[in-house]
Coordinates of C-alpha atoms and ligand atoms in Angstrom, one line a residue:
Chain A
M1 CA -8.4 6.2 -23.0
K2 CA -12.0 5.2 -22.9
T3 CA -11.6 2.6 -20.2
I4 CA -11.0 5.2 -17.5
K5 CA -14.3 6.1 -15.7
L6 CA -14.1 9.5 -14.2
A7 CA -16.5 8.9 -11.3
R8 CA -14.6 5.8 -10.4
V9 CA -11.2 7.4 -10.2
M10 CA -12.6 10.3 -8.3
R11 CA -14.1 7.9 -5.8
E12 CA -10.7 6.2 -5.7
G13 CA -9.0 9.5 -4.8
W14 CA -11.6 10.3 -2.2
Q15 CA -11.1 6.8 -0.6
N16 CA -7.3 7.3 -0.4
F17 CA -8.0 10.6 1.3
Y18 CA -10.5 9.5 4.0
R19 CA -9.5 5.9 4.7
D20 CA -5.9 6.5 5.7
K21 CA -6.9 8.8 8.5
W22 CA -3.5 9.2 10.2
L23 CA -1.7 9.9 7.0
T24 CA -4.4 12.4 6.0
L25 CA -4.3 14.0 9.5
A26 CA -0.5 14.4 9.4
T27 CA -0.5 15.8 5.9
V28 CA -3.3 18.2 6.6
V29 CA -1.8 19.5 9.9
I30 CA 1.5 20.4 8.3
M31 CA 0.0 21.7 5.1
S32 CA -2.5 23.9 6.9
L33 CA 0.3 25.3 9.0
S34 CA 2.1 26.3 5.9
L35 CA -1.0 27.9 4.4
Y36 CA -1.7 29.6 7.7
L37 CA 1.7 31.2 7.5
I38 CA 1.1 32.3 4.0
G39 CA -2.3 33.6 5.1
V40 CA -0.7 35.5 8.0
A41 CA 1.8 37.0 5.5
V42 CA -1.0 38.1 3.2
F43 CA -3.0 39.5 6.1
L44 CA -0.1 41.3 7.5
G45 CA 0.5 42.8 4.1
F46 CA -3.1 43.9 3.7
G47 CA -3.3 45.1 7.3
V48 CA -0.2 47.2 7.1
L49 CA -1.4 48.8 3.9
H50 CA -4.7 49.5 5.6
I51 CA -3.0 51.0 8.6
I52 CA -0.8 53.1 6.4
D53 CA -3.9 54.4 4.5
T54 CA -5.6 55.2 7.8
V55 CA -2.7 57.1 9.2
E56 CA -1.9 58.9 5.9
S57 CA -5.5 60.1 5.6
R58 CA -5.1 61.7 9.0
I59 CA -2.2 63.8 8.0
N60 CA -3.0 67.2 6.5
V61 CA -1.8 70.7 6.3
S62 CA -4.0 73.5 7.6
M63 CA -3.9 76.9 6.0
Y64 CA -5.1 79.7 8.4
F65 CA -6.4 82.9 7.0
D66 CA -6.1 86.5 8.3
F67 CA -9.2 87.7 9.9
T68 CA -9.5 90.3 7.2
V69 CA -10.0 87.8 4.4
E70 CA -13.6 87.5 3.2
E71 CA -15.3 84.1 3.1
D72 CA -15.9 84.5 -0.6
K73 CA -12.1 84.8 -1.2
I74 CA -11.4 81.8 0.8
L75 CA -13.9 79.7 -1.1
E76 CA -12.3 81.0 -4.3
I77 CA -8.9 79.8 -3.2
K78 CA -10.4 76.5 -2.2
K79 CA -11.8 76.1 -5.7
E80 CA -8.5 77.0 -7.3
L81 CA -6.7 74.5 -5.2
E82 CA -9.2 71.8 -6.0
E83 CA -9.5 72.4 -9.7
K84 CA -6.3 73.5 -11.2
S85 CA -3.2 74.6 -9.4
L86 CA -2.0 71.4 -7.7
E87 CA -2.4 67.8 -8.8
E88 CA -1.0 66.5 -5.6
V89 CA -4.0 67.7 -3.7
Q90 CA -6.6 65.0 -2.8
S91 CA -9.1 67.1 -1.0
V92 CA -9.7 70.6 0.5
T93 CA -12.1 71.2 3.4
Y94 CA -13.2 74.7 4.5
I95 CA -13.6 75.4 8.2
S96 CA -15.2 78.7 8.9
R97 CA -14.4 80.8 12.0
D98 CA -17.8 79.8 13.6
Q99 CA -17.2 76.1 12.7
A100 CA -13.7 76.3 14.2
L101 CA -15.1 77.8 17.4
S102 CA -17.8 75.2 17.8
D103 CA -15.3 72.4 17.0
F104 CA -13.0 73.9 19.7
M105 CA -15.8 74.1 22.3
E106 CA -16.9 70.6 21.6
Q107 CA -13.3 69.3 22.0
E108 CA -12.7 71.1 25.2
G109 CA -16.2 70.3 26.7
D110 CA -18.2 72.8 28.6
S111 CA -15.3 74.1 30.6
K112 CA -16.1 77.2 32.6
E113 CA -12.7 78.7 32.4
I114 CA -12.7 78.6 28.6
K115 CA -16.1 80.1 28.4
E116 CA -15.0 82.9 30.7
A117 CA -11.9 83.5 28.7
L118 CA -13.8 83.7 25.5
D119 CA -16.3 86.1 27.0
M120 CA -13.3 88.3 28.1
I121 CA -11.9 88.4 24.6
G122 CA -15.4 89.3 23.4
E123 CA -15.0 87.9 19.9
N124 CA -14.1 84.7 18.2
P125 CA -10.3 84.3 18.4
L126 CA -10.1 81.5 15.8
P127 CA -9.2 82.0 12.2
A128 CA -10.9 80.4 9.2
S129 CA -8.9 77.6 7.6
L130 CA -8.6 75.3 4.7
I131 CA -7.6 71.7 5.5
I132 CA -5.6 70.2 2.6
V133 CA -5.0 66.5 2.3
A134 CA -2.5 65.2 -0.2
Y135 CA -2.4 61.9 -2.0
D136 CA 1.1 61.2 -0.8
T137 CA 2.9 62.2 2.4
V138 CA 6.0 63.3 0.5
D139 CA 4.0 66.1 -1.2
Y140 CA 3.2 68.1 1.8
K141 CA 6.4 70.1 1.7
K142 CA 5.8 71.0 -1.9
I143 CA 2.2 72.0 -1.2
D144 CA 3.2 74.1 1.8
Q145 CA 5.8 76.0 -0.3
Y146 CA 3.2 76.6 -3.0
L147 CA 0.7 78.0 -0.5
H148 CA 3.2 80.4 1.0
Q149 CA 4.3 81.5 -2.4
E150 CA 0.8 82.0 -4.0
Y151 CA -1.2 83.1 -1.1
S152 CA 1.2 84.9 1.3
D153 CA -1.1 88.0 1.3
Y154 CA -4.0 86.1 2.9
I155 CA -2.3 83.6 5.1
M156 CA -1.8 84.0 8.8
N157 CA 0.3 80.9 8.8
T158 CA 0.2 77.2 8.0
N159 CA 0.8 74.4 10.5
L160 CA 3.1 72.2 8.4
A161 CA 6.1 73.3 10.4
K162 CA 4.5 71.7 13.4
N163 CA 3.8 68.4 11.6
K164 CA 6.9 68.3 9.5
G165 CA 9.0 66.1 11.6
V166 CA 6.2 63.6 12.1
I167 CA 5.4 63.5 8.5
D168 CA 9.0 62.8 7.4
E169 CA 9.5 60.1 10.0
L170 CA 6.2 58.5 9.1
H171 CA 7.2 58.5 5.4
N172 CA 10.4 56.7 6.1
F173 CA 8.6 54.2 8.4
I174 CA 6.0 53.5 5.8
T175 CA 8.6 52.8 3.1
F176 CA 10.5 50.6 5.4
I177 CA 7.4 48.5 6.4
R178 CA 6.3 48.2 2.8
N179 CA 9.6 46.9 1.5
G180 CA 10.3 44.7 4.5
G181 CA 6.8 43.3 4.4
I182 CA 7.1 42.3 0.8
I183 CA 10.5 40.6 1.3
L184 CA 9.3 38.8 4.5
G185 CA 6.1 37.8 2.7
I186 CA 8.0 36.2 -0.2
I187 CA 10.3 34.4 2.2
F188 CA 7.3 33.1 4.2
A189 CA 5.6 31.9 1.0
I190 CA 8.6 30.1 -0.4
I191 CA 9.2 28.3 2.9
A192 CA 5.5 27.3 3.1
I193 CA 5.5 26.1 -0.5
L194 CA 8.6 24.0 0.0
V195 CA 7.2 22.5 3.2
T196 CA 3.9 21.6 1.4
L197 CA 5.7 20.0 -1.6
N198 CA 7.7 17.9 0.7
T199 CA 4.8 16.9 2.9
V200 CA 2.7 15.7 0.0
R201 CA 5.7 13.9 -1.4
M202 CA 6.3 12.1 1.9
S203 CA 2.6 11.1 2.1
L204 CA 2.6 9.7 -1.4
Y205 CA 5.9 7.9 -0.6
A206 CA 3.7 5.6 1.6
H207 CA 1.7 4.7 -1.5
R208 CA 4.8 3.8 -3.6
K209 CA 4.6 0.1 -3.0
E210 CA 0.9 0.2 -3.9
F211 CA 1.6 1.9 -7.2
E212 CA 3.7 -1.1 -8.1
V213 CA 0.9 -3.5 -7.2
M214 CA -1.6 -1.5 -9.2
R215 CA 0.6 -1.7 -12.2
L216 CA 1.0 -5.4 -11.7
V217 CA -2.7 -5.9 -11.9
G218 CA -2.9 -4.0 -15.1
A219 CA -3.6 -0.4 -14.1
S220 CA -2.3 2.2 -16.6
N221 CA -0.2 5.0 -15.3
L222 CA -3.1 7.4 -15.9
Y223 CA -5.4 5.3 -13.8
I224 CA -3.0 5.5 -10.9
K225 CA -2.2 9.1 -11.4
I226 CA -5.7 10.6 -11.4
P227 CA -6.8 9.3 -8.0
T228 CA -3.5 10.5 -6.6
L229 CA -4.0 14.0 -8.0
V230 CA -7.5 14.0 -6.5
E231 CA -6.1 12.9 -3.2
G232 CA -3.4 15.7 -3.3
T233 CA -6.0 18.3 -4.2
L234 CA -8.2 17.2 -1.4
Y235 CA -5.3 17.5 1.0
G236 CA -4.9 21.1 -0.3
L237 CA -8.6 21.9 0.0
A238 CA -8.9 20.5 3.6
S239 CA -5.7 22.3 4.7
A240 CA -6.9 25.6 3.2
I241 CA -10.2 25.3 5.2
V242 CA -8.4 24.5 8.4
A243 CA -5.9 27.3 7.8
L244 CA -8.8 29.8 7.2
V245 CA -10.5 28.9 10.4
F246 CA -7.4 29.6 12.4
L247 CA -6.7 32.8 10.5
I248 CA -10.1 34.2 11.3
G249 CA -9.6 33.2 14.9
T250 CA -6.2 34.9 14.9
I251 CA -7.7 38.2 13.6
Y252 CA -10.3 38.3 16.4
V253 CA -7.6 37.6 19.0
V254 CA -5.2 40.2 17.6
N255 CA -7.7 42.9 16.8
P256 CA -8.0 44.5 20.3
F257 CA -4.2 44.9 20.4
A258 CA -3.9 46.3 17.0
N259 CA -6.6 48.8 17.9
K260 CA -4.6 49.9 20.9
I261 CA -1.6 50.6 18.8
I262 CA -3.5 52.5 16.2
E263 CA -6.7 54.1 17.3
N264 CA -9.8 53.1 15.3
A265 CA -7.9 51.1 12.8
N266 CA -10.4 48.3 13.4
I267 CA -8.5 45.5 11.7
A268 CA -11.3 43.0 12.2
Q269 CA -13.8 45.1 10.4
F270 CA -11.3 45.7 7.6
Y271 CA -10.7 42.0 7.2
S272 CA -14.3 41.0 7.4
T273 CA -14.9 43.1 4.3
N274 CA -11.9 41.4 2.6
I275 CA -12.3 38.0 4.1
L276 CA -13.9 36.6 1.0
E277 CA -11.0 37.6 -1.2
V278 CA -8.5 36.2 1.2
A279 CA -10.5 33.0 1.6
I280 CA -10.5 32.6 -2.2
I281 CA -6.8 33.2 -2.4
I282 CA -6.0 30.7 0.3
I283 CA -8.3 28.0 -1.1
I284 CA -7.0 28.4 -4.6
L285 CA -3.5 28.4 -3.3
G286 CA -4.1 25.2 -1.3
V287 CA -5.7 23.4 -4.2
I288 CA -2.9 24.4 -6.6
L289 CA -0.3 23.4 -4.1
G290 CA -1.9 20.1 -3.4
F291 CA -2.4 19.4 -7.0
V292 CA 1.1 20.4 -8.1
S293 CA 2.8 18.6 -5.2
S294 CA 1.0 15.3 -5.9
Y295 CA 1.7 15.7 -9.6
I296 CA 5.4 16.0 -9.0
A297 CA 5.4 13.2 -6.5
V298 CA 3.3 10.7 -8.5
N299 CA 5.4 11.3 -11.6
K300 CA 8.5 10.6 -9.7
Y301 CA 7.2 7.4 -8.1
L302 CA 5.7 6.1 -11.4
E303 CA 8.8 6.4 -13.5
K304 CA 10.8 3.2 -13.5
Chain B
M1 CA 4.0 -22.2 -32.0
K2 CA 3.5 -22.5 -28.2
L3 CA 2.0 -19.7 -26.1
I4 CA 5.2 -18.7 -24.4
N5 CA 8.6 -19.2 -26.1
L6 CA 11.9 -18.3 -24.5
D7 CA 14.7 -18.2 -27.1
N8 CA 18.2 -18.3 -25.7
V9 CA 17.3 -15.7 -23.0
T10 CA 20.0 -14.2 -20.9
K11 CA 19.3 -11.8 -18.1
E12 CA 22.2 -9.7 -16.8
Y13 CA 21.1 -7.3 -14.0
S14 CA 22.4 -3.8 -14.0
D15 CA 25.1 -4.7 -11.4
G16 CA 26.5 -7.3 -13.9
F17 CA 25.0 -10.4 -12.2
V18 CA 23.8 -13.0 -14.7
A19 CA 20.6 -14.4 -13.3
L20 CA 19.5 -16.3 -16.4
D21 CA 22.0 -17.9 -18.7
R22 CA 20.9 -18.7 -22.3
I23 CA 17.6 -20.2 -21.4
S24 CA 15.3 -21.8 -24.0
C25 CA 12.0 -23.3 -23.3
A26 CA 8.4 -23.3 -24.4
I27 CA 5.1 -23.4 -22.5
D28 CA 1.8 -24.3 -24.1
Q29 CA -1.6 -22.9 -23.4
G30 CA -3.3 -24.9 -20.6
E31 CA -0.1 -26.3 -19.1
F32 CA 0.6 -26.5 -15.4
V33 CA 4.4 -26.0 -14.9
S34 CA 6.3 -26.1 -11.6
L35 CA 9.5 -24.2 -11.4
V36 CA 11.9 -25.5 -8.8
G37 CA 15.5 -24.9 -7.8
S38 CA 17.6 -23.7 -4.9
S39 CA 17.4 -20.1 -3.7
G40 CA 19.0 -17.7 -6.2
A41 CA 18.6 -20.2 -9.1
G42 CA 16.7 -17.5 -11.1
K43 CA 13.1 -18.7 -10.8
S44 CA 11.6 -15.3 -9.9
T45 CA 13.7 -13.7 -12.6
L46 CA 12.4 -16.1 -15.2
L47 CA 8.8 -15.3 -14.2
K48 CA 9.4 -11.6 -14.4
I49 CA 10.8 -12.0 -17.8
I50 CA 7.6 -13.8 -18.9
Y51 CA 5.2 -11.2 -17.6
A52 CA 7.4 -8.3 -18.9
D53 CA 8.4 -6.9 -15.5
E54 CA 12.0 -7.4 -16.6
F55 CA 13.4 -7.6 -20.1
P56 CA 16.1 -10.0 -21.5
S57 CA 19.5 -8.6 -22.0
D58 CA 20.0 -11.1 -24.8
G59 CA 17.7 -13.5 -26.6
A60 CA 13.9 -13.0 -27.0
V61 CA 10.7 -13.9 -25.3
Y62 CA 7.6 -14.5 -27.4
F63 CA 4.0 -14.4 -26.1
G64 CA 1.4 -15.6 -28.6
G65 CA 4.0 -15.3 -31.3
R66 CA 4.8 -11.7 -30.4
N67 CA 8.2 -10.5 -29.3
I68 CA 7.6 -8.9 -25.8
S69 CA 10.6 -6.5 -26.2
S70 CA 8.8 -4.8 -29.1
I71 CA 5.8 -3.8 -26.9
K72 CA 5.6 -0.1 -26.2
R73 CA 5.8 1.0 -22.6
K74 CA 2.4 2.6 -22.9
I75 CA 0.8 -0.7 -23.9
L76 CA 2.5 -2.7 -21.2
P77 CA -0.3 -2.3 -18.6
H78 CA -2.7 -3.7 -21.2
F79 CA -0.3 -6.5 -22.1
R80 CA 0.0 -7.5 -18.4
R81 CA -3.8 -8.1 -18.4
N82 CA -2.9 -11.4 -20.1
F83 CA -1.4 -12.4 -16.8
G84 CA -2.5 -12.9 -13.2
T85 CA 0.1 -12.8 -10.5
V86 CA 0.3 -14.2 -7.0
F87 CA 3.2 -13.7 -4.6
Q88 CA 4.5 -15.0 -1.3
D89 CA 3.7 -11.6 0.3
F90 CA 0.1 -11.3 -1.2
K91 CA 0.6 -7.7 -2.2
L92 CA -3.0 -6.7 -1.4
L93 CA -3.8 -3.0 -1.3
S94 CA -4.1 -2.3 2.4
Q95 CA -6.6 0.6 2.2
K96 CA -9.1 -1.5 0.2
T97 CA -11.5 -4.2 1.3
V98 CA -11.4 -7.8 0.1
F99 CA -14.1 -7.0 -2.4
E100 CA -12.4 -3.9 -3.6
N101 CA -9.0 -5.6 -4.0
I102 CA -10.5 -8.1 -6.3
A103 CA -12.7 -5.6 -8.1
Y104 CA -9.7 -3.3 -8.8
T105 CA -8.4 -5.6 -11.5
L106 CA -11.7 -5.2 -13.4
E107 CA -12.1 -1.5 -12.6
V108 CA -8.8 -0.6 -14.3
Q109 CA -10.2 -2.4 -17.4
G110 CA -13.3 -0.2 -17.4
K111 CA -15.9 -2.9 -16.7
S112 CA -19.3 -1.7 -15.5
D113 CA -20.1 -1.6 -11.7
A114 CA -22.9 -4.1 -12.1
Q115 CA -20.7 -6.6 -14.0
I116 CA -18.0 -6.2 -11.4
Y117 CA -20.3 -6.7 -8.6
E118 CA -21.6 -10.0 -10.0
E119 CA -18.2 -11.4 -11.1
V120 CA -16.5 -10.5 -7.8
H121 CA -19.2 -12.1 -5.7
N122 CA -19.0 -15.3 -7.8
M123 CA -15.3 -15.3 -7.4
L124 CA -15.5 -14.8 -3.6
K125 CA -17.7 -17.9 -3.4
I126 CA -15.2 -19.9 -5.4
V127 CA -12.3 -19.0 -3.0
G128 CA -14.6 -19.3 0.0
M129 CA -14.3 -15.6 1.1
D130 CA -17.8 -14.4 0.4
N131 CA -18.5 -13.9 4.1
K132 CA -15.5 -11.6 4.6
S133 CA -15.9 -9.4 1.5
D134 CA -15.9 -6.2 3.6
K135 CA -12.8 -6.9 5.7
Y136 CA -9.5 -5.2 5.2
P137 CA -6.4 -7.3 4.5
H138 CA -5.1 -6.8 8.1
Q139 CA -8.3 -8.2 9.4
I140 CA -7.9 -11.7 7.8
S141 CA -5.4 -14.5 8.1
G142 CA -2.5 -15.1 5.7
G143 CA -4.2 -18.1 4.1
E144 CA -7.2 -15.9 3.5
Q145 CA -5.2 -13.1 2.1
Q146 CA -3.6 -15.5 -0.3
R147 CA -7.0 -16.7 -1.5
V148 CA -8.0 -13.1 -2.1
S149 CA -4.8 -12.4 -3.9
L150 CA -5.4 -15.5 -6.1
A151 CA -9.0 -14.4 -6.7
R152 CA -7.7 -11.0 -7.8
A153 CA -5.2 -12.7 -10.1
V154 CA -7.7 -14.7 -12.0
I155 CA -10.9 -12.5 -11.9
H156 CA -10.2 -11.1 -15.3
R157 CA -9.7 -14.6 -16.8
P158 CA -6.0 -14.2 -17.8
R159 CA -4.4 -16.6 -20.1
V160 CA -1.5 -17.2 -17.7
L161 CA -1.4 -17.4 -13.9
I162 CA 2.0 -16.7 -12.5
A163 CA 2.5 -17.9 -8.9
D164 CA 5.8 -17.1 -7.2
E165 CA 6.0 -19.1 -4.0
P166 CA 2.3 -18.6 -3.2
T167 CA 2.4 -21.1 -0.3
G168 CA 5.7 -19.8 1.1
N169 CA 4.1 -18.1 4.1
L170 CA 1.3 -20.5 4.7
D171 CA 0.6 -23.5 7.0
P172 CA 0.2 -26.9 5.2
I173 CA -3.6 -26.8 5.2
S174 CA -3.8 -23.3 3.8
A175 CA -1.1 -24.2 1.3
L176 CA -3.1 -27.2 0.1
S177 CA -6.2 -25.1 -0.4
I178 CA -4.2 -22.7 -2.6
V179 CA -2.8 -25.5 -4.6
K180 CA -6.3 -26.9 -5.1
L181 CA -7.4 -23.5 -6.3
L182 CA -4.5 -23.4 -8.8
L183 CA -5.5 -26.7 -10.2
K184 CA -9.1 -25.5 -10.5
V185 CA -8.0 -22.4 -12.4
N186 CA -5.8 -24.6 -14.6
S187 CA -8.8 -26.9 -15.3
F188 CA -10.6 -23.9 -16.8
G189 CA -7.8 -23.6 -19.4
T190 CA -5.5 -21.1 -17.8
T191 CA -1.8 -21.8 -18.0
V192 CA -0.3 -21.9 -14.6
I193 CA 3.4 -21.3 -13.9
L194 CA 4.3 -22.0 -10.2
A195 CA 7.7 -21.3 -8.7
T196 CA 8.0 -23.1 -5.4
H197 CA 10.2 -24.7 -2.8
D198 CA 7.4 -26.9 -1.5
K199 CA 8.4 -30.5 -2.2
S200 CA 5.1 -32.1 -1.1
V201 CA 3.2 -29.8 -3.4
V202 CA 5.3 -30.6 -6.5
D203 CA 5.3 -34.3 -5.8
K204 CA 1.5 -34.4 -5.4
L205 CA 0.9 -32.5 -8.6
N206 CA 2.6 -34.9 -10.9
R207 CA 2.8 -32.3 -13.7
R208 CA 5.6 -30.8 -15.7
V209 CA 8.6 -29.7 -13.5
I210 CA 11.4 -27.5 -14.6
L211 CA 14.5 -27.6 -12.4
M212 CA 16.8 -24.6 -12.4
D213 CA 20.3 -24.0 -11.1
K214 CA 22.5 -20.9 -11.4
G215 CA 20.4 -19.4 -14.1
R216 CA 20.2 -22.5 -16.3
I217 CA 17.6 -25.2 -16.8
M218 CA 18.9 -28.6 -15.5
R219 CA 15.9 -30.8 -16.1
D220 CA 12.5 -30.5 -17.7
D221 CA 10.2 -33.5 -16.9
L222 CA 6.7 -33.8 -18.1
H223 CA 5.6 -35.7 -15.0
G224 CA 8.3 -34.7 -12.6
K225 CA 9.1 -34.9 -8.9
Y226 CA 10.8 -32.4 -6.7
I227 CA 14.5 -33.4 -7.0
I228 CA 17.3 -31.0 -6.2
S229 CA 20.6 -32.6 -6.3
G230 CA 23.8 -32.8 -8.3
Ligands
ATP1 N1 17.3 -6.5 -9.4 C1 18.4 -7.3 -9.2 N2 19.6 -6.8 -9.4 C2 20.7 -7.6 -9.2 N3 20.6 -8.9 -9.0 C3 19.4 -9.5 -8.8 C4 18.2 -8.7 -8.9 N4 17.2 -9.5 -8.7 C5 17.7 -10.7 -8.5 N5 19.0 -10.7 -8.5 C6 19.9 -11.9 -8.3 O1 19.6 -12.8 -9.3 C7 19.7 -14.1 -8.8 C8 18.4 -14.8 -9.0 O2 17.3 -14.2 -8.3 P1 15.9 -14.8 -8.3 O3 15.1 -13.9 -7.5 O4 15.4 -15.0 -9.7 O5 16.1 -16.2 -7.6 P2 15.0 -17.3 -7.1 O6 15.3 -18.5 -7.8 O7 13.6 -16.7 -7.3 O8 15.4 -17.4 -5.6 P3 14.4 -17.7 -4.3 O9 14.0 -19.1 -4.4 O10 15.2 -17.3 -3.2 O11 13.2 -16.8 -4.6 C9 19.9 -14.0 -7.3 O12 21.3 -14.3 -7.0 C10 19.7 -12.5 -7.0 O13 20.6 -12.0 -6.1
MG2 MG1 12.1 -16.0 -6.0

């Protein structure tokens, strides 16, 4: 209908939002708490996936070669592994005997005893190796079997046996966290959405009497509805911003603890690169929730 | 044909209570009609039937020759712009200022801001509220709220002003000022229908009085007094 002036109904909605300060405060507090919970669920999900990635990338199987095997042959095997034989393999890194020794020295520091021991041996006691990283932790067993079967002539040993227990356990743990996280996240989100719907409904309940008066002085339903939708959307937007501020605060508080549990996971850094996406998700979610809740509420209060 | 015609109207509420019992009457453009009768007689119900807030369960109401029952729901808000309404409890919007409350009636009709500004300020002067235009309803007295409510009811120049006990909550002086305003509105050609318990008001008016009892019209005097008795 031509008689509805958009700027006017927008202003109307804005006035509803900022004039009734207590109502707005109460609504925004509860709604931002819900959004905060959703945000925590999303962040936990992202965070756990990130930690899983970090941990998984540190798992590998090392393949140690007999001293007799030439470097050329090792590089040839590396190439084979990279190029054709196994699709489960993500990367292969060659560590020469010299490299292995200097890594070892660096790790141990300039300890006298070690230097003396090495001098006594007279030659480099460390074998050359290929470090193989798989895409998925479940594949290490298969890769290990394959290595023993194909390259048994060259291999001194592999270290999978040593890591096997850890890898299996980790795999179970990761699966558990993933599934549990998804279910928990969904439950969180549903609760938060229900709380939000109800909060906006309660807030607009306060306007119910006013809707009647508005109709009495000739306002069409649409003229009443649009400002109310604007009001609901503003609740959502404000709540999203409040929730975001607290989310970011939470990350910086929690980060040191997370880093203690998993070394160098640096959650905060991870989030700061993802914060924009999360911010957009939360804001869109807030706006949609505010809009939909007010839509449902206003339709309910206007039918008569 | 008169402006408002009630033809054998019966109103039975959803709980089965019959609030209006076969009422017929006609009100012409420009009339000033007082509706009196004891509590529960059906005055408010009759008014609601006229401005299409309730619909007859039997009989018909005509406005300007048109059967109100035939008006589509969607058009109702537009139809209601033929009326202005004033109630005992003022019904002002609490989050809007005096100015905005009056302006709202014009805003919903899509008038321009400039036009609204001018008309509302003129109206504020007429009802003597031009120095309080930025106050909120809770910051002004009951009599002042009723003047604002009245201003809102007539700002769009409705054909009919419905006043349901507009002086019910007011002291005698405030009540008198409201009645004077009603007469002024009426002198501009607006039909006024006033439901009231206020004897002194009705007696002073010396206009048409309709006496109701138990959903029926008992008397209809062109220059009536407030008489409620057997
Ligand atoms: N929505 C409703 N449902 C059922 N009964 C109703 C309803 N509204 C009014 N009534 C009944 O209809 C009768 C007439 O009510 P109405 O409000 O028209 O009386 P009134 O003459 O305006 O009284 P008062 O002077 O006290 O305002 C009353 O007995 C009332 O209880
Ligand atoms: Mg009444």
